């Protein structure tokens, strides 16, 4: 169980409301999973349990020996406004290995994610909200991870950035688990869909 995340019989309640009821699944290397459903049914809760170790009421979550999780959340609160764009990305990772084994530098990845040469030396605080979301996404991807958890990545990203993300996911070797209301995005990337319907 090296690159597998095993969720066994996990349940989670908030007060009187049970949002996860005996969920079991093995998330395996090389698979892309989509999670759909109305708000409040436990989609983000499941990602928080896997990615942040949120306490749960019963069951177990086991991460494989080599699992390193990159977690794109619905906020980008870890972006330091006084840091330069390039320094932020380099802090996450100087290089990333592409699907074919090629090393790509932080600067080249910034180019790919639509940050021009001059903008790479800008202070993060000067970026627009959409640019900050794009930078935050790149920071998650640049870290040395082999599992991606993406919570509503389509909410604040423009179409061009989503196309770049889709291409990245296509060449990512590890499991990807993404929560989204965007069926076009899920139809494009996901190989398996979990529908959270309540009860």
Short mmCIF file of N, CA, C and O in Angstrom, two decimals, residues 7-14 17-24 42 45-46 49 54-61:
data_model
loop_
_atom_site.label_atom_id
_atom_site.label_comp_id
_atom_site.label_asym_id
_atom_site.label_seq_id
_atom_site.Cartn_x
_atom_site.Cartn_y
_atom_site.Cartn_z
N UNK A 7 -9.69 4.61 2.79
CA UNK A 7 -10.72 5.13 3.70
C UNK A 7 -11.63 3.96 4.03
O UNK A 7 -12.24 3.37 3.14
N UNK A 8 -11.70 3.62 5.31
CA UNK A 8 -12.47 2.44 5.72
C UNK A 8 -13.56 2.81 6.71
O UNK A 8 -13.27 3.23 7.84
N UNK A 9 -14.81 2.71 6.26
CA UNK A 9 -15.97 2.81 7.15
C UNK A 9 -16.00 4.12 7.93
O UNK A 9 -16.38 4.14 9.11
N UNK A 10 -15.58 5.22 7.28
CA UNK A 10 -15.47 6.50 7.98
C UNK A 10 -16.84 7.18 8.08
O UNK A 10 -17.58 7.29 7.10
N UNK A 11 -17.15 7.64 9.28
CA UNK A 11 -18.35 8.42 9.53
C UNK A 11 -17.96 9.72 10.23
O UNK A 11 -17.00 9.76 10.99
N UNK A 12 -18.72 10.78 9.94
CA UNK A 12 -18.46 12.08 10.53
C UNK A 12 -19.77 12.83 10.70
O UNK A 12 -20.56 12.94 9.76
N UNK A 13 -19.99 13.32 11.92
CA UNK A 13 -21.19 14.12 12.21
C UNK A 13 -20.79 15.49 12.69
O UNK A 13 -19.73 15.68 13.29
N UNK A 14 -21.66 16.44 12.43
CA UNK A 14 -21.56 17.78 13.00
C UNK A 14 -22.85 18.01 13.77
O UNK A 14 -23.91 18.19 13.17
N UNK A 17 -26.24 16.26 12.71
CA UNK A 17 -26.24 15.91 11.29
C UNK A 17 -25.03 15.06 10.92
O UNK A 17 -23.88 15.44 11.14
N UNK A 18 -25.29 13.88 10.35
CA UNK A 18 -24.22 13.02 9.85
C UNK A 18 -23.97 13.36 8.39
O UNK A 18 -24.87 13.26 7.56
N UNK A 19 -22.74 13.80 8.08
CA UNK A 19 -22.43 14.18 6.70
C UNK A 19 -21.70 13.06 5.95
O UNK A 19 -21.79 12.98 4.72
N UNK A 20 -20.98 12.22 6.68
CA UNK A 20 -20.36 11.03 6.08
C UNK A 20 -20.84 9.82 6.86
O UNK A 20 -20.74 9.80 8.09
N UNK A 21 -21.32 8.83 6.15
CA UNK A 21 -21.88 7.66 6.82
C UNK A 21 -21.24 6.39 6.25
O UNK A 21 -21.58 5.95 5.14
N UNK A 22 -20.25 5.85 6.97
CA UNK A 22 -19.60 4.59 6.61
C UNK A 22 -19.05 4.59 5.18
O UNK A 22 -19.38 3.73 4.37
N UNK A 23 -18.20 5.57 4.89
CA UNK A 23 -17.55 5.67 3.57
C UNK A 23 -16.32 4.76 3.55
O UNK A 23 -15.48 4.82 4.45
N UNK A 24 -16.21 3.93 2.52
CA UNK A 24 -15.04 3.06 2.34
C UNK A 24 -14.60 3.10 0.88
O UNK A 24 -15.43 2.96 -0.02
N UNK A 42 -20.84 16.73 2.72
CA UNK A 42 -19.63 16.06 3.19
C UNK A 42 -18.50 15.95 2.20
O UNK A 42 -17.49 15.30 2.48
N UNK A 45 -15.59 17.87 3.58
CA UNK A 45 -15.25 17.19 4.83
C UNK A 45 -14.38 15.98 4.56
O UNK A 45 -13.38 15.74 5.24
N UNK A 46 -14.73 15.20 3.53
CA UNK A 46 -13.92 14.02 3.18
C UNK A 46 -12.50 14.45 2.80
O UNK A 46 -11.53 13.84 3.26
N UNK A 49 -10.60 15.39 5.94
CA UNK A 49 -10.20 14.21 6.70
C UNK A 49 -8.95 13.59 6.10
O UNK A 49 -7.99 13.25 6.80
N UNK A 54 -8.53 15.95 9.66
CA UNK A 54 -9.70 16.34 10.46
C UNK A 54 -10.21 15.12 11.22
O UNK A 54 -10.29 14.03 10.67
N UNK A 55 -10.53 15.28 12.50
CA UNK A 55 -11.05 14.15 13.27
C UNK A 55 -12.37 13.64 12.69
O UNK A 55 -13.15 14.42 12.14
N UNK A 56 -12.58 12.35 12.80
CA UNK A 56 -13.83 11.74 12.36
C UNK A 56 -14.33 10.85 13.48
O UNK A 56 -13.62 10.55 14.44
N UNK A 57 -15.59 10.44 13.39
CA UNK A 57 -16.24 9.75 14.51
C UNK A 57 -15.91 8.26 14.58
O UNK A 57 -15.79 7.70 15.66
N UNK A 58 -15.79 7.62 13.42
CA UNK A 58 -15.49 6.18 13.42
C UNK A 58 -14.84 5.81 12.10
O UNK A 58 -14.87 6.58 11.14
N UNK A 59 -14.24 4.62 12.07
CA UNK A 59 -13.56 4.14 10.87
C UNK A 59 -12.07 4.44 10.93
O UNK A 59 -11.51 4.72 12.00
N UNK A 60 -11.43 4.39 9.78
CA UNK A 60 -9.99 4.64 9.72
C UNK A 60 -9.61 5.20 8.35
O UNK A 60 -10.28 4.94 7.35
N UNK A 61 -8.52 5.98 8.35
CA UNK A 61 -7.92 6.49 7.11
C UNK A 61 -6.45 6.13 7.16
O UNK A 61 -5.75 6.48 8.11
#
